[in-house]
Amino acid sequence: MVIKKFTGRTENEAVELAKKELGNGIVIMNVRIVKKKGISGWLGAKLTEVTVALEEEGDTLKSAHRETTTKTSSESVKSGEAGRMTHNTVNVMSESSQNIEKKLDSLQTLLVDRFKQQEEKQEQLNREEATEEENGKEKESAEETGEQEKFIRLLYNTMLENEVDEKYANQIIDDVEKIKKPNLPFDYILANVYQKMVLKFGRAEGIAPAEKGPRVLLFIGPTGVGKTTTIAKIASHYCMEEKKKVALLTADTYRIAAAEQLRTYANILEVPFRVLYTAEEFNSAIADFSDYDYIFVDTTGHSHRNEELMDKMKELFEAVKKYGECQIFLVLSATTKYRDLLKIASNYREITEYQLIFTKLDETATLGNLLNLRLYTDAPIAYVTCGQNVPDDIELFNPQKTVKQLLKKN
Ligand SMILES: Nc1nc2c(ncn2[C@@H]2O[C@H](COP(=O)(O)OP(=O)(O)OP(=O)(O)O)[C@@H](O)[C@H]2O)c(=O)[nH]1
Ligand SMILES: [Mg+2]
């Protein structure tokens, strides 16, 4: 795994630089504002610094082990905290959940430290090998390996408590097992699990800018998950903050008053609103709103078992996909049972590709299903919502924040 920092005037600029050097497979580990170097920095000029990670193809057991060996040794010397841990004085069972939380909060510093220490890799490797030959070291190492086991188990159990599917928790832990070795600081293990999980989530992909005509955003999903409310939240962001031209359409003609809900939001935002009764009407709406930036399309919420409605939706999907400049979002509630989520995700997958939006994060303490569904569907998570307030209770999906929650005790 390569970890590297890039700076730019904006986050986008820094990310572009990173992509140019490392390719599109990068994962953003951390974003922070830093002072510019030199006089302009003294005068308050700021830059955005992003720390990115890239999992290399050669990240096999062997290379992971080699990397661990070197990075660990440098950390244990540089960081007082890490050094303290290698002396086998820490009882893992007393690693309370609060301690883990503190460590998670210090992860960003740890990642940055590790980045700085890369140049010292070789020197530290030699030093560690010499140390391992000292008398009595084997006994200490064996004890530490036991402590490591307990620590890894603690992380594993925390994932399960957060309802990460056992299958995925095992995959993550299996990867960590590969890098296990004596003298490995717990912070390093934690950082490794954190990185693996962030990489599994991948980059958050929101809404792409419109290129050749208005960008159509279609929202699908089961009844009552928050499709209409989410449209209102995102539409008001584009309309009020980005000053874009937005139109709201609904194909939800199934329930009385369903259209009225979106019409009300359209009135508040002072944007055009239209009801679509047939797939053809979608095409005429596109023609009528051809100079708009974003067209949001709401759909009927229904059970994924309702085949008749599913078929009707297919026609609309086909028309939207034929138009091309579109993104389809499957909206799921974080409170829905795992087994149902799997069924819903696979039923919709039969008719279309999609990105994911998770709603109602405020109503659950466990976010494991975000990782489970991300891995099950291979669909990126675009947004999460955490309350009923329009437009505030929504944010772009943040993998780092979610992984921290998944590694915390509830
Ligand atoms: N707690 C919480 N409630 C939410 C959230 N998002 C939406 N809701 C609420 O969920 C309920 C249903 O929201 P809608 O937007 O009508 O859901 P929908 O998917 O459009 O529903 P149908 O059109 O009936 O399929 C409303 O009471 C919303 O206020 C959220 O993030 N958290
Ligand atoms: Mg609705």
Tab-separated table of C-alpha atoms and ligand atoms in Angstrom:
chain	number	residue	atom	x	y	z
A	1	MET	CA	0.000	0.000	0.000
A	2	VAL	CA	1.327	3.442	-0.938
A	3	ILE	CA	0.431	6.400	1.278
A	4	LYS	CA	1.226	9.857	0.000
A	5	LYS	CA	0.287	13.493	0.570
A	6	PHE	CA	-0.648	16.067	-2.056
A	7	THR	CA	-1.447	19.738	-1.653
A	8	GLY	CA	-3.444	22.088	-3.823
A	9	ARG	CA	-5.453	25.287	-3.622
A	10	THR	CA	-8.609	23.193	-3.324
A	11	GLU	CA	-9.340	19.603	-2.354
A	12	ASN	CA	-10.173	18.846	-5.995
A	13	GLU	CA	-6.863	20.210	-7.180
A	14	ALA	CA	-4.938	18.079	-4.674
A	15	VAL	CA	-6.965	14.988	-5.604
A	16	GLU	CA	-6.320	15.592	-9.291
A	17	LEU	CA	-2.580	15.780	-8.619
A	18	ALA	CA	-2.797	12.510	-6.695
A	19	LYS	CA	-4.725	10.834	-9.523
A	20	LYS	CA	-2.220	12.071	-12.056
A	21	GLU	CA	0.601	10.443	-10.159
A	22	LEU	CA	-1.071	7.342	-8.712
A	23	GLY	CA	-4.045	6.751	-11.001
A	24	ASN	CA	-7.789	6.614	-10.348
A	25	GLY	CA	-7.655	3.813	-7.782
A	26	ILE	CA	-6.628	6.112	-4.914
A	27	VAL	CA	-8.551	6.341	-1.657
A	28	ILE	CA	-8.578	9.571	0.310
A	29	MET	CA	-7.491	8.884	3.870
A	30	ASN	CA	-7.470	12.406	5.238
A	31	VAL	CA	-8.150	15.986	4.167
A	32	ARG	CA	-6.881	18.992	6.093
A	33	ILE	CA	-6.209	22.649	5.614
A	34	VAL	CA	-2.569	23.602	6.004
A	35	LYS	CA	-0.741	26.907	6.076
A	36	LYS	CA	1.163	27.751	2.924
A	37	LYS	CA	4.911	27.676	3.345
A	38	GLY	CA	6.894	30.939	3.346
A	39	ILE	CA	5.746	34.519	3.671
A	40	SER	CA	2.267	33.938	2.263
A	41	GLY	CA	1.715	31.296	4.964
A	42	TRP	CA	2.596	33.825	7.631
A	43	LEU	CA	0.050	36.105	6.060
A	44	GLY	CA	-2.586	33.430	6.457
A	45	ALA	CA	-2.605	31.814	2.990
A	46	LYS	CA	-3.934	28.246	3.171
A	47	LEU	CA	-3.749	25.101	1.061
A	48	THR	CA	-5.668	21.836	1.157
A	49	GLU	CA	-3.614	18.751	1.894
A	50	VAL	CA	-4.985	15.303	1.081
A	51	THR	CA	-3.419	12.071	2.249
A	52	VAL	CA	-4.204	9.291	-0.213
A	53	ALA	CA	-3.647	5.558	-0.170
A	54	LEU	CA	-3.283	3.183	-3.066
A	55	GLU	CA	-3.420	-0.557	-2.660
A	56	GLU	CA	-0.752	-1.929	-4.940
A	57	GLU	CA	-1.227	-5.105	-6.916
A	58	GLY	CA	1.808	-6.513	-5.197
A	59	ASP	CA	0.202	-6.098	-1.789
A	60	THR	CA	0.561	-9.771	-1.216
A	61	LEU	CA	1.284	-11.505	2.017
A	62	LYS	CA	5.000	-11.138	1.422
A	63	SER	CA	5.062	-7.474	0.525
A	64	ALA	CA	2.574	-6.605	3.260
A	65	HIS	CA	4.848	-8.305	5.749
A	66	ARG	CA	7.902	-6.511	4.475
A	67	GLU	CA	6.143	-3.170	4.631
A	68	THR	CA	4.893	-3.833	8.104
A	69	THR	CA	8.277	-4.798	9.374
A	70	THR	CA	9.869	-1.619	8.240
A	71	LYS	CA	7.087	0.788	9.021
A	72	THR	CA	6.522	-0.637	12.432
A	73	SER	CA	10.057	-0.360	13.514
A	74	SER	CA	10.237	3.251	12.499
A	75	GLU	CA	7.008	4.008	14.317
A	76	SER	CA	8.085	2.304	17.465
A	77	VAL	CA	11.170	4.428	17.690
A	78	LYS	CA	9.683	7.721	16.589
A	79	SER	CA	6.450	7.640	18.457
A	80	GLY	CA	6.624	7.429	22.219
A	81	GLU	CA	3.160	5.875	22.329
A	82	ALA	CA	4.019	3.096	19.912
A	83	GLY	CA	7.371	2.485	21.572
A	84	ARG	CA	5.703	2.078	24.926
A	85	MET	CA	3.405	-0.590	23.536
A	86	THR	CA	6.134	-2.780	22.132
A	87	HIS	CA	7.473	-3.373	25.625
A	88	ASN	CA	4.673	-5.732	26.390
A	89	THR	CA	3.362	-3.705	29.271
A	90	VAL	CA	-0.096	-3.274	27.855
A	91	ASN	CA	-2.763	-5.661	28.894
A	92	VAL	CA	-5.071	-5.978	25.908
A	93	MET	CA	-8.070	-6.930	27.912
A	94	SER	CA	-7.843	-3.594	29.651
A	95	GLU	CA	-7.966	-1.857	26.241
A	96	SER	CA	-11.335	-0.387	26.979
A	97	SER	CA	-13.535	0.845	24.193
A	98	GLN	CA	-12.628	4.404	25.232
A	99	ASN	CA	-8.993	3.647	24.577
A	100	ILE	CA	-9.857	2.363	21.133
A	101	GLU	CA	-11.811	5.506	20.412
A	102	LYS	CA	-8.855	7.636	21.466
A	103	LYS	CA	-6.598	5.626	19.240
A	104	LEU	CA	-8.988	5.981	16.324
A	105	ASP	CA	-8.933	9.707	16.805
A	106	SER	CA	-5.166	9.666	16.716
A	107	LEU	CA	-5.111	7.560	13.558
A	108	GLN	CA	-4.818	10.490	11.238
A	109	THR	CA	-1.708	11.646	13.052
A	110	LEU	CA	-0.402	8.131	12.912
A	111	LEU	CA	-0.932	7.930	9.159
A	112	VAL	CA	0.844	11.208	8.623
A	113	ASP	CA	3.698	10.090	10.895
A	114	ARG	CA	4.032	6.891	8.986
A	115	PHE	CA	4.226	8.794	5.777
A	116	LYS	CA	7.060	10.958	7.133
A	117	GLN	CA	8.962	7.963	8.351
A	118	GLN	CA	9.117	6.051	5.093
A	119	GLU	CA	12.653	7.197	4.340
A	120	GLU	CA	13.906	5.616	7.533
A	121	LYS	CA	12.500	2.185	6.694
A	122	GLN	CA	15.728	0.346	5.957
A	123	GLU	CA	17.676	1.708	8.864
A	124	GLN	CA	14.959	0.745	11.301
A	125	LEU	CA	14.612	-2.734	9.839
A	126	ASN	CA	18.270	-3.404	10.559
A	127	ARG	CA	17.930	-2.050	14.069
A	128	GLU	CA	14.962	-4.292	14.780
A	129	GLU	CA	16.683	-7.422	13.494
A	130	ALA	CA	19.634	-6.735	15.780
A	131	THR	CA	17.317	-6.233	18.742
A	132	GLU	CA	15.490	-9.504	18.124
A	133	GLU	CA	18.700	-11.432	18.664
A	134	GLU	CA	19.002	-10.195	22.220
A	135	ASN	CA	18.655	-12.773	25.036
A	136	GLY	CA	15.189	-13.466	26.323
A	137	LYS	CA	13.528	-11.694	23.433
A	138	GLU	CA	11.745	-14.827	22.184
A	139	LYS	CA	9.746	-15.191	25.369
A	140	GLU	CA	8.638	-11.583	25.282
A	141	SER	CA	7.664	-11.930	21.609
A	142	ALA	CA	5.507	-14.943	22.295
A	143	GLU	CA	3.620	-13.054	24.973
A	144	GLU	CA	3.177	-10.112	22.663
A	145	THR	CA	1.801	-12.331	19.917
A	146	GLY	CA	-0.838	-13.497	22.390
A	147	GLU	CA	-1.687	-9.908	23.257
A	148	GLN	CA	-1.943	-9.104	19.563
A	149	GLU	CA	-4.367	-11.981	19.082
A	150	LYS	CA	-6.577	-10.590	21.816
A	151	PHE	CA	-6.444	-7.124	20.348
A	152	ILE	CA	-7.350	-8.365	16.865
A	153	ARG	CA	-10.218	-10.375	18.373
A	154	LEU	CA	-11.440	-7.253	20.125
A	155	LEU	CA	-11.543	-5.396	16.798
A	156	TYR	CA	-13.296	-8.342	15.154
A	157	ASN	CA	-15.944	-8.501	17.883
A	158	THR	CA	-16.482	-4.753	17.642
A	159	MET	CA	-17.164	-5.107	13.919
A	160	LEU	CA	-19.671	-7.881	14.585
A	161	GLU	CA	-21.371	-5.802	17.294
A	162	ASN	CA	-21.743	-3.100	14.659
A	163	GLU	CA	-23.398	-5.733	12.460
A	164	VAL	CA	-20.665	-6.091	9.886
A	165	ASP	CA	-21.351	-9.438	8.201
A	166	GLU	CA	-19.094	-12.144	9.642
A	167	LYS	CA	-17.922	-12.952	6.122
A	168	TYR	CA	-16.560	-9.434	5.575
A	169	ALA	CA	-15.173	-9.085	9.112
A	170	ASN	CA	-13.272	-12.323	8.525
A	171	GLN	CA	-11.862	-11.029	5.248
A	172	ILE	CA	-10.558	-7.925	6.989
A	173	ILE	CA	-9.104	-9.870	9.912
A	174	ASP	CA	-7.504	-12.444	7.587
A	175	ASP	CA	-5.638	-9.605	5.908
A	176	VAL	CA	-4.438	-8.349	9.275
A	177	GLU	CA	-3.326	-11.827	10.335
A	178	LYS	CA	-0.926	-11.736	7.411
A	179	ILE	CA	0.972	-8.778	8.816
A	180	LYS	CA	1.133	-10.024	12.405
A	181	LYS	CA	4.610	-10.199	13.897
A	182	PRO	CA	6.263	-9.623	17.255
A	183	ASN	CA	6.677	-6.043	18.415
A	184	LEU	CA	3.866	-4.785	16.236
A	185	PRO	CA	2.287	-1.799	18.011
A	186	PHE	CA	-1.465	-2.041	18.491
A	187	ASP	CA	-1.792	1.345	16.853
A	188	TYR	CA	-0.279	-0.129	13.740
A	189	ILE	CA	-2.742	-3.023	13.695
A	190	LEU	CA	-5.607	-0.615	14.228
A	191	ALA	CA	-4.346	1.674	11.456
A	192	ASN	CA	-4.090	-1.322	9.140
A	193	VAL	CA	-7.663	-2.463	9.819
A	194	TYR	CA	-8.852	1.121	9.381
A	195	GLN	CA	-7.076	1.456	6.042
A	196	LYS	CA	-8.389	-1.871	4.768
A	197	MET	CA	-11.933	-0.857	5.623
A	198	VAL	CA	-11.624	2.597	4.063
A	199	LEU	CA	-10.274	0.942	0.922
A	200	LYS	CA	-13.179	-1.490	0.893
A	201	PHE	CA	-15.625	1.420	0.939
A	202	GLY	CA	-13.648	3.163	-1.808
A	203	ARG	CA	-14.143	6.740	-2.854
A	204	ALA	CA	-17.462	8.417	-2.223
A	205	GLU	CA	-19.066	9.250	-5.534
A	206	GLY	CA	-21.639	12.008	-5.454
A	207	ILE	CA	-23.321	13.695	-8.367
A	208	ALA	CA	-21.215	14.381	-11.429
A	209	PRO	CA	-21.572	17.762	-13.121
A	210	ALA	CA	-23.807	17.915	-16.157
A	211	GLU	CA	-21.885	17.779	-19.412
A	212	LYS	CA	-24.073	17.421	-22.466
A	213	GLY	CA	-27.409	18.760	-21.294
A	214	PRO	CA	-29.185	18.378	-17.971
A	215	ARG	CA	-28.060	15.611	-15.646
A	216	VAL	CA	-30.961	13.364	-14.685
A	217	LEU	CA	-30.977	11.977	-11.139
A	218	LEU	CA	-33.417	9.137	-10.622
A	219	PHE	CA	-34.276	7.932	-7.116
A	220	ILE	CA	-35.629	4.451	-6.538
A	221	GLY	CA	-36.201	2.252	-3.509
A	222	PRO	CA	-38.732	0.737	-1.126
A	223	THR	CA	-41.655	2.573	0.453
A	224	GLY	CA	-40.984	5.204	3.056
A	225	VAL	CA	-37.182	5.063	3.041
A	226	GLY	CA	-36.890	8.810	2.378
A	227	LYS	CA	-36.615	9.145	-1.411
A	228	THR	CA	-38.687	12.317	-1.689
A	229	THR	CA	-37.106	13.929	1.382
A	230	THR	CA	-33.628	13.117	0.069
A	231	ILE	CA	-34.449	14.660	-3.321
A	232	ALA	CA	-35.603	17.816	-1.530
A	233	LYS	CA	-32.335	17.952	0.446
A	234	ILE	CA	-30.043	17.508	-2.551
A	235	ALA	CA	-32.141	19.701	-4.867
A	236	SER	CA	-32.080	22.570	-2.388
A	237	HIS	CA	-28.298	22.305	-2.123
A	238	TYR	CA	-27.904	22.649	-5.903
A	239	CYS	CA	-30.553	25.300	-6.144
A	240	MET	CA	-29.718	27.506	-3.135
A	241	GLU	CA	-25.985	27.047	-2.678
A	242	GLU	CA	-24.703	26.166	-6.126
A	243	LYS	CA	-27.225	28.423	-7.878
A	244	LYS	CA	-27.945	25.738	-10.476
A	245	LYS	CA	-31.089	25.396	-12.554
A	246	VAL	CA	-33.084	22.532	-11.093
A	247	ALA	CA	-36.374	20.865	-12.072
A	248	LEU	CA	-38.319	18.268	-10.088
A	249	LEU	CA	-40.291	15.481	-11.751
A	250	THR	CA	-42.204	12.652	-10.186
A	251	ALA	CA	-43.297	9.341	-11.619
A	252	ASP	CA	-45.007	8.572	-8.329
A	253	THR	CA	-48.622	8.543	-9.445
A	254	TYR	CA	-49.503	5.480	-7.440
A	255	ARG	CA	-50.490	7.066	-4.153
A	256	ILE	CA	-52.776	10.022	-3.640
A	257	ALA	CA	-50.792	13.005	-2.318
A	258	ALA	CA	-47.431	11.464	-3.227
A	259	ALA	CA	-46.938	14.007	-5.997
A	260	GLU	CA	-48.095	16.797	-3.698
A	261	GLN	CA	-45.188	16.225	-1.350
A	262	LEU	CA	-42.637	16.931	-4.089
A	263	ARG	CA	-44.749	19.738	-5.541
A	264	THR	CA	-44.594	21.468	-2.156
A	265	TYR	CA	-40.792	21.298	-2.158
A	266	ALA	CA	-40.734	22.579	-5.762
A	267	ASN	CA	-42.895	25.541	-4.714
A	268	ILE	CA	-40.627	26.359	-1.775
A	269	LEU	CA	-37.541	26.219	-3.989
A	270	GLU	CA	-39.386	28.042	-6.775
A	271	VAL	CA	-38.389	25.457	-9.380
A	272	PRO	CA	-40.538	23.765	-12.062
A	273	PHE	CA	-42.409	20.605	-11.171
A	274	ARG	CA	-44.046	18.011	-13.390
A	275	VAL	CA	-45.811	14.661	-12.978
A	276	LEU	CA	-44.826	11.865	-15.380
A	277	TYR	CA	-47.573	9.397	-16.214
A	278	THR	CA	-45.742	7.584	-18.986
A	279	ALA	CA	-42.137	6.959	-19.972
A	280	GLU	CA	-42.668	9.090	-23.120
A	281	GLU	CA	-43.443	12.078	-20.943
A	282	PHE	CA	-39.931	11.792	-19.569
A	283	ASN	CA	-38.536	12.475	-23.047
A	284	SER	CA	-40.673	15.555	-23.548
A	285	ALA	CA	-39.647	16.841	-20.099
A	286	ILE	CA	-35.983	16.494	-21.077
A	287	ALA	CA	-36.666	18.491	-24.228
A	288	ASP	CA	-38.537	21.184	-22.277
A	289	PHE	CA	-35.847	21.504	-19.607
A	290	SER	CA	-32.883	21.166	-21.942
A	291	ASP	CA	-31.183	24.283	-20.563
A	292	TYR	CA	-31.409	23.057	-16.955
A	293	ASP	CA	-28.479	21.680	-14.940
A	294	TYR	CA	-30.166	18.982	-12.865
A	295	ILE	CA	-33.459	17.153	-13.235
A	296	PHE	CA	-34.500	15.097	-10.210
A	297	VAL	CA	-36.945	12.240	-10.785
A	298	ASP	CA	-38.871	10.737	-7.863
A	299	THR	CA	-40.473	7.301	-8.171
A	300	THR	CA	-43.116	5.252	-6.471
A	301	GLY	CA	-41.964	3.476	-3.368
A	302	HIS	CA	-43.155	-0.092	-3.390
A	303	SER	CA	-42.318	-3.516	-2.186
A	304	HIS	CA	-39.662	-5.126	-4.325
A	305	ARG	CA	-42.042	-8.086	-4.501
A	306	ASN	CA	-44.593	-6.038	-6.435
A	307	GLU	CA	-43.746	-7.301	-9.905
A	308	GLU	CA	-46.361	-5.297	-11.763
A	309	LEU	CA	-44.973	-2.007	-10.464
A	310	MET	CA	-41.425	-3.184	-11.003
A	311	ASP	CA	-42.271	-3.776	-14.684
A	312	LYS	CA	-43.770	-0.309	-15.008
A	313	MET	CA	-40.603	1.188	-13.530
A	314	LYS	CA	-38.521	-0.700	-16.076
A	315	GLU	CA	-39.977	1.443	-18.874
A	316	LEU	CA	-38.927	4.611	-17.091
A	317	PHE	CA	-35.434	3.194	-16.407
A	318	GLU	CA	-35.062	2.382	-20.076
A	319	ALA	CA	-36.048	5.909	-21.123
A	320	VAL	CA	-33.678	7.459	-18.556
A	321	LYS	CA	-30.798	5.208	-19.546
A	322	LYS	CA	-31.409	5.860	-23.219
A	323	TYR	CA	-31.059	9.560	-22.505
A	324	GLY	CA	-27.633	8.707	-21.044
A	325	GLU	CA	-26.702	11.730	-18.924
A	326	CYS	CA	-28.054	10.155	-15.761
A	327	GLN	CA	-27.358	8.656	-12.355
A	328	ILE	CA	-29.677	6.224	-10.599
A	329	PHE	CA	-29.721	6.113	-6.804
A	330	LEU	CA	-31.101	3.204	-4.820
A	331	VAL	CA	-32.258	4.712	-1.529
A	332	LEU	CA	-32.098	2.325	1.429
A	333	SER	CA	-32.842	2.847	5.082
A	334	ALA	CA	-30.034	1.947	7.484
A	335	THR	CA	-32.743	0.588	9.790
A	336	THR	CA	-33.904	-2.147	7.385
A	337	LYS	CA	-33.018	-5.742	8.282
A	338	TYR	CA	-29.880	-7.048	6.578
A	339	ARG	CA	-31.617	-9.923	4.831
A	340	ASP	CA	-34.265	-7.619	3.387
A	341	LEU	CA	-31.607	-5.176	2.202
A	342	LEU	CA	-29.870	-7.964	0.302
A	343	LYS	CA	-33.112	-8.965	-1.365
A	344	ILE	CA	-34.036	-5.393	-2.281
A	345	ALA	CA	-30.541	-4.674	-3.643
A	346	SER	CA	-30.502	-7.774	-5.814
A	347	ASN	CA	-34.059	-7.274	-7.125
A	348	TYR	CA	-33.276	-3.735	-8.258
A	349	ARG	CA	-29.951	-4.888	-9.684
A	350	GLU	CA	-31.891	-7.120	-12.050
A	351	ILE	CA	-33.305	-4.041	-13.723
A	352	THR	CA	-30.571	-1.455	-13.338
A	353	GLU	CA	-27.134	-0.437	-12.080
A	354	TYR	CA	-27.211	2.126	-9.264
A	355	GLN	CA	-25.369	4.073	-6.593
A	356	LEU	CA	-26.461	3.772	-2.979
A	357	ILE	CA	-27.908	6.306	-0.562
A	358	PHE	CA	-28.448	5.299	3.066
A	359	THR	CA	-31.080	7.171	5.055
A	360	LYS	CA	-32.081	7.274	8.739
A	361	LEU	CA	-28.596	6.853	10.155
A	362	ASP	CA	-29.940	8.783	13.134
A	363	GLU	CA	-32.297	5.915	13.905
A	364	THR	CA	-29.717	3.181	14.281
A	365	ALA	CA	-26.591	2.703	16.349
A	366	THR	CA	-25.070	0.126	14.016
A	367	LEU	CA	-23.752	0.944	10.569
A	368	GLY	CA	-22.438	-2.472	9.526
A	369	ASN	CA	-25.004	-2.691	6.735
A	370	LEU	CA	-23.304	0.179	4.929
A	371	LEU	CA	-20.186	-1.919	4.517
A	372	ASN	CA	-22.163	-5.110	3.908
A	373	LEU	CA	-24.210	-3.594	1.096
A	374	ARG	CA	-21.242	-1.768	-0.389
A	375	LEU	CA	-19.429	-5.093	-0.691
A	376	TYR	CA	-22.464	-7.145	-1.692
A	377	THR	CA	-23.558	-4.816	-4.510
A	378	ASP	CA	-20.204	-3.306	-5.461
A	379	ALA	CA	-22.195	-0.074	-5.847
A	380	PRO	CA	-20.593	3.093	-4.445
A	381	ILE	CA	-22.314	4.915	-1.588
A	382	ALA	CA	-23.073	8.491	-2.591
A	383	TYR	CA	-24.877	10.096	0.361
A	384	VAL	CA	-26.081	9.344	3.853
A	385	THR	CA	-28.922	11.140	5.608
A	386	CYS	CA	-29.316	11.501	9.335
A	387	GLY	CA	-32.621	13.212	10.097
A	388	GLN	CA	-35.823	14.691	8.768
A	389	ASN	CA	-34.631	18.269	8.375
A	390	VAL	CA	-34.567	19.568	4.832
A	391	PRO	CA	-31.992	20.565	3.613
A	392	ASP	CA	-29.497	20.045	6.443
A	393	ASP	CA	-29.641	16.375	7.414
A	394	ILE	CA	-27.612	14.953	4.555
A	395	GLU	CA	-23.936	14.590	3.788
A	396	LEU	CA	-21.726	13.132	1.120
A	397	PHE	CA	-20.713	9.681	2.238
A	398	ASN	CA	-17.518	9.859	4.273
A	399	PRO	CA	-15.741	6.461	4.424
A	400	GLN	CA	-13.263	7.566	7.091
A	401	LYS	CA	-15.983	8.718	9.461
A	402	THR	CA	-18.032	5.552	8.910
A	403	VAL	CA	-15.078	3.242	9.498
A	404	LYS	CA	-14.325	5.025	12.779
A	405	GLN	CA	-17.887	4.328	13.844
A	406	LEU	CA	-17.599	0.686	12.816
A	407	LEU	CA	-14.522	0.286	15.004
A	408	LYS	CA	-16.092	1.874	18.058
A	409	LYS	CA	-17.974	0.062	20.758
A	410	ASN	CA	-21.645	1.014	20.906
B	1	LIG	N1	-35.224	9.887	11.074
B	1	LIG	C1	-35.145	10.114	9.771
B	1	LIG	N2	-36.276	10.196	9.051
B	1	LIG	C2	-36.170	10.422	7.735
B	1	LIG	C3	-34.922	10.545	7.077
B	1	LIG	N3	-35.157	10.728	5.757
B	1	LIG	C4	-36.500	10.740	5.604
B	1	LIG	N4	-37.117	10.546	6.788
B	1	LIG	C5	-38.534	10.489	7.084
B	1	LIG	O1	-39.066	9.290	6.539
B	1	LIG	C6	-40.436	9.481	6.187
B	1	LIG	C7	-40.647	9.034	4.746
B	1	LIG	O2	-39.926	9.933	3.905
B	1	LIG	P1	-40.275	10.111	2.365
B	1	LIG	O3	-39.277	11.038	1.804
B	1	LIG	O4	-41.711	10.437	2.185
B	1	LIG	O5	-39.995	8.627	1.883
B	1	LIG	P2	-40.263	8.032	0.433
B	1	LIG	O6	-39.219	7.012	0.200
B	1	LIG	O7	-40.380	9.115	-0.555
B	1	LIG	O8	-41.653	7.344	0.687
B	1	LIG	P3	-42.693	6.792	-0.423
B	1	LIG	O9	-42.819	7.853	-1.468
B	1	LIG	O10	-43.924	6.567	0.342
B	1	LIG	O11	-42.126	5.529	-0.938
B	1	LIG	C8	-40.722	10.951	6.414
B	1	LIG	O12	-41.337	11.091	7.645
B	1	LIG	C9	-39.339	11.588	6.433
B	1	LIG	O13	-39.298	12.767	7.198
B	1	LIG	C10	-33.727	10.435	7.865
B	1	LIG	O14	-32.584	10.521	7.405
B	1	LIG	N5	-33.915	10.218	9.211
B	2	MG	MG	-41.928	9.597	-1.858
